[in-house]
PDB file of C-alpha atoms in Angstrom:
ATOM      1  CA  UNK Z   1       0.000   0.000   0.000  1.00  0.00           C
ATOM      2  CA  UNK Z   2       1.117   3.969  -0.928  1.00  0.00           C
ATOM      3  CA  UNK Z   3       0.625   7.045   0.653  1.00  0.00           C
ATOM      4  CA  UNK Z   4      -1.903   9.232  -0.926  1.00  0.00           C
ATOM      5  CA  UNK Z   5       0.912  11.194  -1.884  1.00  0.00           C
ATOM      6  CA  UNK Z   6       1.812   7.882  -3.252  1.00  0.00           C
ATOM      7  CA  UNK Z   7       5.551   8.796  -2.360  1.00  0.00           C
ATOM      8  CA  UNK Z   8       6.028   5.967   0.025  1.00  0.00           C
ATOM      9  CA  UNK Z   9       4.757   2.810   1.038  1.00  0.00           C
ATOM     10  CA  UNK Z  10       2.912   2.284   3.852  1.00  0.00           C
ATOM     11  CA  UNK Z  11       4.034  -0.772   4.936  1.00  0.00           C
ATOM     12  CA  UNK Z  12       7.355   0.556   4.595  1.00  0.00           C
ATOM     13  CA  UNK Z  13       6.906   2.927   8.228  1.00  0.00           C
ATOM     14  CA  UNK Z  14       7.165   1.762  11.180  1.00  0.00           C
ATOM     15  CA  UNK Z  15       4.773   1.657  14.387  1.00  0.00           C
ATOM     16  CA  UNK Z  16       6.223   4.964  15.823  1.00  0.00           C
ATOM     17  CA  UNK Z  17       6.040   6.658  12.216  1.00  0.00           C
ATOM     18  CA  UNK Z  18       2.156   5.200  10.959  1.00  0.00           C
ATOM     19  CA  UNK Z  19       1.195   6.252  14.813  1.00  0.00           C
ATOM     20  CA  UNK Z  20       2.034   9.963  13.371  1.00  0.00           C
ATOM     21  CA  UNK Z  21       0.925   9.810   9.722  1.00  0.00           C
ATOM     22  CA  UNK Z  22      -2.921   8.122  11.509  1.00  0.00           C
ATOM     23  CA  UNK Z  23      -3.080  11.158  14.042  1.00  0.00           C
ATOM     24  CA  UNK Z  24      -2.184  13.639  11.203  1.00  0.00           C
ATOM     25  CA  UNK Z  25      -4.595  11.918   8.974  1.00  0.00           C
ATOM     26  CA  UNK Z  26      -7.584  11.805  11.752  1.00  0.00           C
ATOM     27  CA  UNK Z  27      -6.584  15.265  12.419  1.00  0.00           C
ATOM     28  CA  UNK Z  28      -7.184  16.475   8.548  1.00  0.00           C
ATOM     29  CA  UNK Z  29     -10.661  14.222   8.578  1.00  0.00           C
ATOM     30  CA  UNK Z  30     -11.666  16.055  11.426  1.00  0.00           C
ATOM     31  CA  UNK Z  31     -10.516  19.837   9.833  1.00  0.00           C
ATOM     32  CA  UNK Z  32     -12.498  18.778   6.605  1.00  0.00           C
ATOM     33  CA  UNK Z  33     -15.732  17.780   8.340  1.00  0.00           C
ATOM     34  CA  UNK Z  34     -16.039  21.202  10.273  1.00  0.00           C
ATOM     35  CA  UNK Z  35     -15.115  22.917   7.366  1.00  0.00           C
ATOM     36  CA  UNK Z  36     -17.955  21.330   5.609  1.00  0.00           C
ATOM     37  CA  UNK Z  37     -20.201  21.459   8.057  1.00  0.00           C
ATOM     38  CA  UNK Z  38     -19.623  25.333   7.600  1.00  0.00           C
ATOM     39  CA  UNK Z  39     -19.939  25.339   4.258  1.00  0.00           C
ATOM     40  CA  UNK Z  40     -22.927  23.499   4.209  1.00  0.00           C
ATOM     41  CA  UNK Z  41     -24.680  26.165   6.918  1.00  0.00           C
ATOM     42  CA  UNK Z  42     -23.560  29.031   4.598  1.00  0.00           C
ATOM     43  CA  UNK Z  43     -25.472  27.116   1.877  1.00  0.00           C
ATOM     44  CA  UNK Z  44     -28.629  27.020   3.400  1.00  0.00           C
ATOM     45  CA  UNK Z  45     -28.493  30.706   4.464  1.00  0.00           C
ATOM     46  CA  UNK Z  46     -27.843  32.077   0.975  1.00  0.00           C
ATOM     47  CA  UNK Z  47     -30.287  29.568  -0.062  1.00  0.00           C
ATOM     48  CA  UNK Z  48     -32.856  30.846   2.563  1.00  0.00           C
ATOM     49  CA  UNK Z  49     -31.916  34.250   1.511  1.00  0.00           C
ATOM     50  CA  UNK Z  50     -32.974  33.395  -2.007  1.00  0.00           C
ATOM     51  CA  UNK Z  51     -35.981  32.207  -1.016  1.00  0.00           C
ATOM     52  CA  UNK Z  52     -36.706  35.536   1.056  1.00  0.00           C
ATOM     53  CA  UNK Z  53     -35.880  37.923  -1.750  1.00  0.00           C
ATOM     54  CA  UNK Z  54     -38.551  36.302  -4.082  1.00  0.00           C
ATOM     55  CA  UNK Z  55     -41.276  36.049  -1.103  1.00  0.00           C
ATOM     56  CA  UNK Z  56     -40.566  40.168  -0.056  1.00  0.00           C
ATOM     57  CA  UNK Z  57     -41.655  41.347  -3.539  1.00  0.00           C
ATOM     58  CA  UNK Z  58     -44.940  39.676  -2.806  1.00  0.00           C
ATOM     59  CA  UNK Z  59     -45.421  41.690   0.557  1.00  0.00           C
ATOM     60  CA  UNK Z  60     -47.355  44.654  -0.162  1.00  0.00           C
ATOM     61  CA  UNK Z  61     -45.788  48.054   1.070  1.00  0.00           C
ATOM     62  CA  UNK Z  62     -47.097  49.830   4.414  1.00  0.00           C
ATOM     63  CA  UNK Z  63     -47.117  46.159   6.277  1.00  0.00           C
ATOM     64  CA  UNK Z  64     -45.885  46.208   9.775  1.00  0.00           C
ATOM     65  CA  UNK Z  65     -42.674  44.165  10.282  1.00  0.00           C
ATOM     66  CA  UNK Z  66     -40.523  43.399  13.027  1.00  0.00           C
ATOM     67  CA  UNK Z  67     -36.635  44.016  12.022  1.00  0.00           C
ATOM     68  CA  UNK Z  68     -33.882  42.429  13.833  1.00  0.00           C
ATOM     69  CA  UNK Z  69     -31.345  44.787  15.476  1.00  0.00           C
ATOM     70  CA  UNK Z  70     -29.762  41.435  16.707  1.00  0.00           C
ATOM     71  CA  UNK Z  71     -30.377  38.115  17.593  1.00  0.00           C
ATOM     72  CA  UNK Z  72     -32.956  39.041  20.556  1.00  0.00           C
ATOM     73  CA  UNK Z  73     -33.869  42.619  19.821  1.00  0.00           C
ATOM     74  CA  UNK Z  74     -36.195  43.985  17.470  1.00  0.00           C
ATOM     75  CA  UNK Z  75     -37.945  47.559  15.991  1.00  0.00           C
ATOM     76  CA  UNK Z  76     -40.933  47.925  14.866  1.00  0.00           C
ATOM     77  CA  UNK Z  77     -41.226  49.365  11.412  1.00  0.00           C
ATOM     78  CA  UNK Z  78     -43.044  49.242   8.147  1.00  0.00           C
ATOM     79  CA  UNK Z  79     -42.430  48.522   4.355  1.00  0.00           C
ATOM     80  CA  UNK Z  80     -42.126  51.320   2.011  1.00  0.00           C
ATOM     81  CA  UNK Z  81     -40.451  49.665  -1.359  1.00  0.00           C
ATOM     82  CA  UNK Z  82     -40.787  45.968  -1.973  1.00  0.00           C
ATOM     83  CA  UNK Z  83     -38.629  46.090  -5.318  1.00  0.00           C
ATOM     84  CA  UNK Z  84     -35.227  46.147  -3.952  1.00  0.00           C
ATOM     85  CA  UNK Z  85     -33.453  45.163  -0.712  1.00  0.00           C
ATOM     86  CA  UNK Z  86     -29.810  45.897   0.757  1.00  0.00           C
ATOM     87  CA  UNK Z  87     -27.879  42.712   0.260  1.00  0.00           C
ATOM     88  CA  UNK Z  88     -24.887  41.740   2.597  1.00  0.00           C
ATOM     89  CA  UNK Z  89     -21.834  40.958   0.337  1.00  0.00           C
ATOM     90  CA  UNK Z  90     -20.151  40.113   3.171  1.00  0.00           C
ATOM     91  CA  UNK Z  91     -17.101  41.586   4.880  1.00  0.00           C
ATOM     92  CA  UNK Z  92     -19.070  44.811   5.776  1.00  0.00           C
ATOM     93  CA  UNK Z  93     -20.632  45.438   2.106  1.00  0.00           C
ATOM     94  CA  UNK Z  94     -23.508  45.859   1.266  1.00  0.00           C
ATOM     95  CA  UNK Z  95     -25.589  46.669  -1.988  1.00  0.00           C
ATOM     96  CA  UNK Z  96     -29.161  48.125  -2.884  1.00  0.00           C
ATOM     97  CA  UNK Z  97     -30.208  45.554  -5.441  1.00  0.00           C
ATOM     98  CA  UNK Z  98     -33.317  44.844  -7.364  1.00  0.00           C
ATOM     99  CA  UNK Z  99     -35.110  41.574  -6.067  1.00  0.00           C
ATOM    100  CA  UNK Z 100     -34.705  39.565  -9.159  1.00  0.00           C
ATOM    101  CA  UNK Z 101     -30.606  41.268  -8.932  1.00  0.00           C
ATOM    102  CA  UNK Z 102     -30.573  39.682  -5.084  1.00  0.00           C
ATOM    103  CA  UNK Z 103     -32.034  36.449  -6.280  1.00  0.00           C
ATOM    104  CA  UNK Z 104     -29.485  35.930  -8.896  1.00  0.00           C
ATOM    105  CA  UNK Z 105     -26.784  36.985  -6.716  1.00  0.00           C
ATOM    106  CA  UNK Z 106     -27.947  34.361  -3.982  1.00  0.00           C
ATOM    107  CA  UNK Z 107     -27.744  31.806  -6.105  1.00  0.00           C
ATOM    108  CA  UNK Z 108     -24.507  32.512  -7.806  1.00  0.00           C
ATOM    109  CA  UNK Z 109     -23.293  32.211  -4.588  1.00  0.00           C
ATOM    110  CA  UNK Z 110     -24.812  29.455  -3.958  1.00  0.00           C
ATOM    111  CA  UNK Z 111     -23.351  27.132  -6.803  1.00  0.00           C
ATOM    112  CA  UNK Z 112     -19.794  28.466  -5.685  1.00  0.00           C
ATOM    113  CA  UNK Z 113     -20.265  27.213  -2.158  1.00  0.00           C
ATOM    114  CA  UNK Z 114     -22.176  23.994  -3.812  1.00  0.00           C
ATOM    115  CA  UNK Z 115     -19.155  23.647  -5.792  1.00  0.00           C
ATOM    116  CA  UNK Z 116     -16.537  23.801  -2.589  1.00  0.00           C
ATOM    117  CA  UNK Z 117     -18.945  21.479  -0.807  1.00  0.00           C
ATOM    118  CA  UNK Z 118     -18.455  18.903  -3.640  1.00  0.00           C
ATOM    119  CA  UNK Z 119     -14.266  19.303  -3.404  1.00  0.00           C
ATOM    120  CA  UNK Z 120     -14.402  19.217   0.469  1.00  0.00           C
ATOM    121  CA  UNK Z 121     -16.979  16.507   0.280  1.00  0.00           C
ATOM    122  CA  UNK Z 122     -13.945  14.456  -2.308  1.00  0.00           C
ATOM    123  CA  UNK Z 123     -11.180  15.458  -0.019  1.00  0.00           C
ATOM    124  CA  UNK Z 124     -12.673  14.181   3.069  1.00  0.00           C
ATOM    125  CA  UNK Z 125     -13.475  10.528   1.240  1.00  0.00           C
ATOM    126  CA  UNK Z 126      -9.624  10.458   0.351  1.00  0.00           C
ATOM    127  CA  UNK Z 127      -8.406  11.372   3.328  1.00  0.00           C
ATOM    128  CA  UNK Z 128     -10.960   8.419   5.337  1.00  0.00           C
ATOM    129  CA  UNK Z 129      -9.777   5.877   2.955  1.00  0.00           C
ATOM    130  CA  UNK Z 130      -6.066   7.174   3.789  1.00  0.00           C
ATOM    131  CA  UNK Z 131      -6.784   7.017   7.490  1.00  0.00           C
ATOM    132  CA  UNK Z 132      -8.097   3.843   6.966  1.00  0.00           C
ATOM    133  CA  UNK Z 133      -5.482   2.306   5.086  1.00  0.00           C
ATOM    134  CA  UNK Z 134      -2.485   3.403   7.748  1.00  0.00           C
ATOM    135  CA  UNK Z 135      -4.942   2.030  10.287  1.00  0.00           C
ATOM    136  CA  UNK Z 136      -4.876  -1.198   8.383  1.00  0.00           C
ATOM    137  CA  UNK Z 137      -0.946  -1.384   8.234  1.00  0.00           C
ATOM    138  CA  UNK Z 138      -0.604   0.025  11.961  1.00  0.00           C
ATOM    139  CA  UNK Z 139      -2.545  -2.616  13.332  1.00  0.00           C
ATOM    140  CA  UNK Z 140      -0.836  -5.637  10.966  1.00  0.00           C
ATOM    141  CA  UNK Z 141       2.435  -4.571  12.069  1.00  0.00           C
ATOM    142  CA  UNK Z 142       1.315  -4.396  15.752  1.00  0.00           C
ATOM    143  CA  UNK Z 143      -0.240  -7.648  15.784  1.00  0.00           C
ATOM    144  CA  UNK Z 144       2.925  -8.867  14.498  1.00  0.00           C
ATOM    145  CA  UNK Z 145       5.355  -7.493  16.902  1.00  0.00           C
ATOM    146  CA  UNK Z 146       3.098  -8.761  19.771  1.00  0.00           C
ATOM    147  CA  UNK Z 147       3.705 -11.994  17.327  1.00  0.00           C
ATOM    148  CA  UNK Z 148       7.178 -11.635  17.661  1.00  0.00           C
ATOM    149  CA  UNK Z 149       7.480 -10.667  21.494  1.00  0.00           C
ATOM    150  CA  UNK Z 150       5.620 -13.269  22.535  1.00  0.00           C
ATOM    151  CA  UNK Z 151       7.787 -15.735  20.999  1.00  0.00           C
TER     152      UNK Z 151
END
């Protein structure tokens, strides 16, 4: 068996060395999977956010809304235009865009994080089957010395 790297063999490393290359590997597995779980919230808030922008054109203006100063407090207030809304574009930006302009946007943004989801989702099945495979060759070659020292 190879490294991923395929630059040396696994069963070439000893127990001391595939002890390191499994907790580096279980370490990158665990990296990936909060990074995708990340990803994967961001996705459904832009997605959410899509869904929003084509629902607030349908509100009719003068309705009483409640908008969020944070996550517990709120004002009072009421619509006046239902054709555009101020879009986050993250990193303290933000842009007056037509509804149809936000919806677009959304889901632009959308696909890109879809896309990242998909490489993340094909690094983090390498990386198992990697961890898997040293765990293989770890535990052969410690069954073997316990082989060996009990003889």
């Amino acid at each position: 068996m190879e490294s991923q790297e395929g630059t040396l063999p696994l069963g070439s490393l000893n127990i001391e060395q595939l002890q390191n290359v499994q907790k580096s590997t279980e370490q990158e597995v665990q990296s990936l999977t909060e990074q995708l779980t990340q990803l994967t919230t961001a996705q459904q808030r832009i997605l959410s956010s899509k869904r929003l922008a084509k629902e607030f054109g349908k509100q009719p203006e003068g309705k009483e809304i409640l908008l969020p100063l944070s996550g517990s407090v709120y004002v009072q207030g009421k619509l006046c235009d239902t054709s555009t809304a101020m879009v986050d574009l993250g990193t303290g930006y933000y842009a007056l865009k037509t509804l149809e302009e936000a919806e677009e946007y959304f889901q632009r943004r959308a696909a890109v994080i879809k896309d990242n989801v998909d490489k993340g989702t094909q690094a983090l099945v390498q990386r198992r089957q990697m961890y898997e495979a040293v765990t293989s060759v770890l535990q052969q070659k410690m069954a073997a010395a316990q082989r060996q020292g009990a003889s």
